[in-house]
XYZ file of C-alpha atoms in Angstrom:
343
model
C -78.630 -81.925 -86.117
C -76.114 -81.389 -83.504
C -76.662 -78.813 -80.594
C -74.394 -76.319 -80.449
C -72.040 -75.619 -77.272
C -69.615 -73.862 -79.139
C -70.561 -70.409 -78.490
C -73.057 -67.838 -77.498
C -73.581 -66.524 -81.151
C -74.791 -69.650 -82.492
C -78.144 -68.331 -82.171
C -80.117 -65.756 -84.398
C -81.648 -62.622 -82.075
C -84.536 -62.807 -80.141
C -87.971 -62.399 -81.527
C -88.674 -58.946 -79.823
C -85.676 -57.775 -81.881
C -87.064 -59.127 -85.042
C -90.110 -57.976 -84.338
C -89.055 -54.335 -83.616
C -87.124 -54.135 -86.640
C -89.915 -55.149 -88.713
C -92.250 -52.987 -87.070
C -89.894 -49.669 -87.314
C -88.454 -50.846 -90.677
C -90.671 -48.061 -93.292
C -89.854 -45.119 -90.553
C -87.466 -42.395 -92.361
C -84.888 -41.512 -89.672
C -81.866 -39.910 -89.670
C -78.704 -41.574 -90.011
C -75.330 -42.249 -88.545
C -76.887 -42.885 -85.231
C -79.035 -39.763 -84.781
C -82.296 -41.764 -85.329
C -84.528 -41.846 -82.376
C -84.123 -45.196 -81.528
C -80.572 -45.164 -81.263
C -80.768 -41.758 -78.714
C -83.405 -43.293 -76.873
C -81.421 -46.189 -76.198
C -78.312 -44.430 -75.396
C -80.590 -42.071 -72.526
C -81.546 -45.572 -71.183
C -77.892 -46.844 -70.821
C -77.207 -43.316 -69.399
C -80.285 -44.057 -66.930
C -78.607 -47.658 -65.840
C -75.244 -46.648 -65.368
C -76.506 -43.211 -63.473
C -74.224 -41.566 -65.458
C -75.725 -38.713 -67.442
C -72.365 -37.817 -68.782
C -71.193 -40.720 -70.259
C -70.585 -40.663 -74.161
C -71.903 -43.789 -76.008
C -71.273 -45.776 -79.253
C -72.827 -48.550 -81.049
C -70.768 -50.723 -83.065
C -70.981 -53.834 -84.739
C -68.927 -56.235 -83.106
C -66.636 -56.871 -79.745
C -63.389 -57.157 -82.083
C -64.365 -53.327 -83.306
C -64.894 -52.260 -79.924
C -61.612 -53.122 -78.691
C -59.684 -51.859 -81.616
C -61.164 -48.536 -81.670
C -61.316 -47.994 -77.986
C -58.009 -48.700 -77.705
C -56.419 -47.499 -80.728
C -58.060 -44.251 -80.002
C -56.919 -43.727 -75.975
C -53.453 -44.720 -76.647
C -50.673 -42.271 -78.236
C -48.531 -43.739 -80.522
C -45.670 -44.779 -78.044
C -48.205 -46.280 -75.634
C -48.997 -50.004 -74.888
C -51.970 -52.026 -73.011
C -51.673 -54.659 -70.572
C -53.724 -57.521 -70.767
C -54.057 -61.123 -68.925
C -52.389 -63.769 -71.667
C -55.754 -65.118 -72.264
C -57.284 -61.722 -73.361
C -59.560 -61.819 -76.333
C -57.145 -58.941 -77.993
C -54.356 -61.427 -77.637
C -55.831 -64.866 -78.792
C -58.766 -63.604 -80.775
C -58.279 -60.621 -82.893
C -55.724 -61.636 -85.590
C -53.300 -59.040 -83.982
C -55.858 -56.128 -84.601
C -54.268 -54.045 -81.824
C -50.802 -54.340 -82.819
C -51.983 -53.636 -86.577
C -52.605 -50.010 -84.854
C -49.218 -49.916 -83.557
C -49.347 -50.812 -79.973
C -48.220 -53.515 -78.046
C -50.053 -55.576 -76.102
C -47.985 -56.705 -72.918
C -49.453 -60.011 -71.664
C -49.862 -61.362 -68.011
C -50.067 -64.726 -66.917
C -53.109 -65.915 -64.653
C -54.559 -68.709 -63.621
C -58.354 -67.098 -64.085
C -58.352 -64.608 -66.610
C -58.356 -61.712 -64.054
C -56.125 -59.025 -63.341
C -55.202 -57.640 -59.869
C -52.670 -54.812 -58.720
C -49.986 -56.951 -58.179
C -50.300 -58.994 -61.271
C -49.586 -54.920 -63.270
C -47.073 -53.886 -60.876
C -44.217 -55.809 -62.335
C -45.070 -54.823 -65.778
C -44.767 -50.804 -64.705
C -41.373 -51.562 -62.847
C -39.811 -53.207 -66.012
C -40.517 -50.028 -67.815
C -39.067 -47.433 -66.500
C -36.079 -46.817 -69.132
C -37.897 -43.516 -70.520
C -37.963 -43.150 -73.485
C -36.457 -46.626 -74.586
C -39.667 -48.556 -74.237
C -43.225 -48.413 -74.706
C -45.217 -46.827 -72.090
C -47.787 -48.782 -70.324
C -50.968 -46.558 -70.127
C -54.026 -48.803 -70.592
C -55.509 -52.061 -68.408
C -57.746 -54.470 -70.805
C -60.041 -56.375 -68.982
C -62.714 -58.461 -69.358
C -65.894 -59.191 -67.705
C -66.946 -61.918 -67.515
C -63.339 -63.363 -68.945
C -62.414 -65.979 -71.531
C -62.394 -68.447 -68.850
C -66.006 -67.774 -67.518
C -64.644 -66.442 -64.153
C -65.934 -62.836 -63.158
C -64.477 -59.285 -61.030
C -66.200 -58.601 -57.457
C -66.862 -55.243 -56.573
C -63.886 -55.184 -53.966
C -61.564 -56.429 -56.818
C -62.723 -53.909 -59.675
C -62.538 -51.102 -56.892
C -59.007 -52.201 -56.107
C -57.787 -52.300 -59.829
C -59.628 -48.720 -60.233
C -57.618 -47.436 -57.654
C -54.264 -48.913 -58.241
C -54.899 -47.615 -62.227
C -56.038 -43.745 -61.312
C -52.866 -43.879 -58.599
C -50.610 -45.053 -61.356
C -51.949 -42.804 -64.287
C -53.463 -45.949 -66.240
C -56.608 -45.840 -68.231
C -58.888 -49.044 -67.270
C -60.848 -50.446 -70.413
C -63.818 -53.480 -69.508
C -64.395 -55.563 -72.725
C -68.061 -56.284 -71.822
C -69.005 -59.168 -74.924
C -70.394 -60.980 -72.176
C -70.995 -58.467 -69.242
C -74.620 -59.167 -69.015
C -73.679 -62.667 -67.686
C -71.015 -61.204 -65.452
C -73.670 -58.841 -63.536
C -76.663 -61.697 -63.346
C -74.197 -64.686 -62.212
C -75.375 -65.325 -58.894
C -72.359 -64.792 -57.048
C -72.031 -61.131 -59.013
C -72.354 -58.146 -56.686
C -71.101 -55.872 -59.105
C -73.935 -53.328 -60.764
C -73.955 -51.184 -64.001
C -73.562 -48.292 -62.148
C -70.546 -49.729 -60.454
C -68.868 -50.893 -63.428
C -69.257 -46.746 -64.746
C -67.934 -45.592 -61.740
C -64.920 -48.014 -61.838
C -64.009 -47.571 -65.516
C -62.813 -45.477 -68.071
C -64.237 -47.163 -70.434
C -66.598 -50.415 -71.242
C -69.274 -51.841 -73.183
C -72.339 -53.858 -73.051
C -72.122 -56.649 -75.782
C -75.153 -57.414 -77.656
C -73.755 -60.084 -79.813
C -73.657 -62.579 -77.410
C -76.490 -62.301 -75.748
C -79.774 -61.723 -77.999
C -79.016 -59.154 -80.600
C -78.238 -59.932 -84.065
C -75.030 -58.052 -83.654
C -74.124 -54.884 -81.612
C -71.916 -53.778 -78.949
C -72.261 -50.162 -77.028
C -69.266 -48.765 -76.058
C -69.693 -46.493 -73.005
C -66.908 -43.801 -72.642
C -67.036 -42.592 -68.563
C -64.078 -40.579 -68.570
C -64.662 -37.191 -69.793
C -61.309 -36.573 -70.961
C -61.162 -39.508 -73.181
C -64.456 -38.321 -75.123
C -63.345 -35.508 -77.400
C -63.181 -36.426 -80.805
C -64.257 -39.932 -80.343
C -66.391 -39.789 -83.163
C -63.803 -39.133 -85.386
C -62.510 -42.536 -84.451
C -65.604 -44.208 -85.011
C -65.863 -43.138 -88.818
C -62.250 -43.527 -89.784
C -62.685 -47.253 -88.699
C -65.472 -48.137 -90.800
C -67.678 -48.352 -87.739
C -70.014 -45.505 -88.539
C -73.341 -47.329 -89.705
C -75.321 -44.799 -91.865
C -78.595 -47.220 -90.810
C -77.508 -46.437 -87.485
C -80.907 -47.641 -86.293
C -80.122 -51.177 -86.939
C -78.081 -50.994 -83.533
C -80.098 -48.522 -82.243
C -83.411 -50.793 -82.368
C -82.050 -53.623 -80.861
C -80.382 -52.082 -77.647
C -83.888 -50.160 -76.908
C -85.485 -53.513 -76.989
C -82.841 -55.054 -75.043
C -82.767 -52.536 -72.376
C -86.487 -51.094 -71.795
C -87.277 -53.714 -69.914
C -84.070 -55.519 -69.075
C -84.333 -58.316 -71.405
C -81.110 -57.796 -71.747
C -80.257 -58.974 -67.829
C -83.075 -61.569 -68.422
C -81.760 -63.303 -71.343
C -78.030 -63.916 -69.496
C -79.337 -64.813 -66.521
C -80.738 -67.651 -68.370
C -77.948 -68.606 -70.271
C -76.362 -68.923 -66.730
C -79.027 -70.765 -65.405
C -78.502 -73.490 -68.042
C -75.052 -73.313 -68.017
C -75.341 -74.105 -63.984
C -77.704 -77.133 -64.423
C -75.063 -79.003 -66.433
C -72.336 -77.873 -64.047
C -74.455 -79.124 -60.940
C -75.150 -81.961 -62.639
C -71.340 -82.982 -63.281
C -70.282 -81.959 -60.043
C -72.588 -84.494 -58.599
C -70.937 -87.156 -60.120
C -67.658 -86.077 -59.178
C -66.305 -84.339 -62.067
C -63.758 -81.536 -62.102
C -63.489 -78.350 -63.663
C -60.554 -76.404 -64.982
C -61.926 -73.597 -63.481
C -64.576 -72.729 -60.977
C -67.117 -70.531 -62.946
C -70.578 -69.246 -62.661
C -71.356 -67.762 -65.956
C -72.582 -69.588 -68.773
C -68.871 -70.582 -70.119
C -68.174 -73.947 -68.081
C -64.934 -76.211 -68.526
C -65.618 -79.791 -67.307
C -62.697 -82.023 -67.110
C -63.871 -85.299 -69.235
C -62.554 -88.595 -70.457
C -61.897 -89.226 -73.993
C -64.300 -91.776 -74.024
C -67.520 -89.664 -72.848
C -66.116 -86.876 -74.896
C -66.547 -89.023 -78.099
C -69.893 -90.352 -76.795
C -71.156 -86.432 -76.171
C -69.648 -85.287 -79.744
C -72.821 -87.721 -81.094
C -74.955 -84.997 -80.440
C -73.257 -81.978 -79.357
C -70.965 -79.669 -80.799
C -68.105 -78.171 -78.609
C -64.329 -77.087 -78.106
C -61.664 -79.155 -77.069
C -60.213 -76.578 -74.618
C -56.847 -78.277 -73.303
C -55.282 -81.799 -73.014
C -55.054 -82.929 -69.311
C -53.484 -86.298 -69.981
C -53.292 -89.067 -72.299
C -57.037 -90.113 -70.780
C -58.648 -86.857 -70.396
C -59.294 -83.231 -71.677
C -61.048 -79.950 -70.759
C -63.769 -78.852 -72.945
C -65.723 -75.621 -73.058
C -69.358 -75.620 -73.027
C -71.145 -71.679 -73.675
C -75.218 -71.620 -73.033
C -77.027 -68.876 -74.993
C -79.714 -66.958 -74.224
C -81.747 -69.554 -76.334
C -80.455 -72.960 -74.886
C -83.535 -75.007 -74.453
C -84.072 -77.445 -71.483
C -84.442 -80.192 -73.824
C -80.434 -79.592 -75.032
C -79.514 -79.171 -71.204
C -81.439 -82.637 -70.229
C -79.877 -84.681 -73.070
C -76.300 -83.583 -72.304
C -76.920 -84.533 -68.089
C -78.274 -87.990 -69.692
C -75.172 -88.920 -71.451
C -73.298 -88.059 -68.712
C -75.505 -89.875 -65.959
C -75.908 -93.189 -68.417
C -71.819 -92.893 -68.638
C -70.282 -92.563 -65.493
């Protein structure tokens, strides 16, 4: 059986989560996220973000979180700005557009947005009221290319958005990996201060399912629960999500798992770098994009699964490797051995 480096949700969940779900299985609890585990998990998030005024909602997945947040925040004539690599553009089957909101895309080299990228969009949408109104900036951290935002970058983006009356929304499907990256200087507290809304992704970091939406901007909190319900995201047995986030956050297991995934990816990156192999982007999270010859890719494909990300020329392609909270040393060592034996 091949080992998969295709994504970080190939795994099940961390054993502690299964143990907690089993331990509390026969407890009677209130429904719709009012159970004691969900309430405790929400309080933990408020403590870790240092934002007692935040509103927090648990939903099942990232596409659901993006759809609900964006469709709830925007008025019918408003639109969202995203990097061209953004998940809402490439991996969500037009979910945002299906709710009537246009996505304006910006080409970037590293998957990140900066104020100078966004200004031309604003300049090009001044034919009022004949064009859609840019209102929300969507970013991912870590990005779909494995890159991360540094504190100064997020501060600059935050100031620009506030100066231009734009909301800033951070997709945090891999937020644990961004925060625990060896080059990161951002904390949860920073992110809570610098974004209007973000979410903590559990699906790709140890949970069975689940994302935690954190609404920092109090003007966006009113009636948000109605949107959760209307979009079919309000679980009757909400404790399924609450128990998982409580287990992940109570002693920072969430960040330990993300750090492990990053470290495993960096082992592979460093070994490839020592062989002179270049990368599509310079990443320090659990996603790496080495450029390899087709011959080596074929040899690796015998034992591993991964995506061919981009054809570089007739002889080589960039592949995407994603490590997870459960990536074992043996898998990493076997991958590196093939590289060492063939380069």
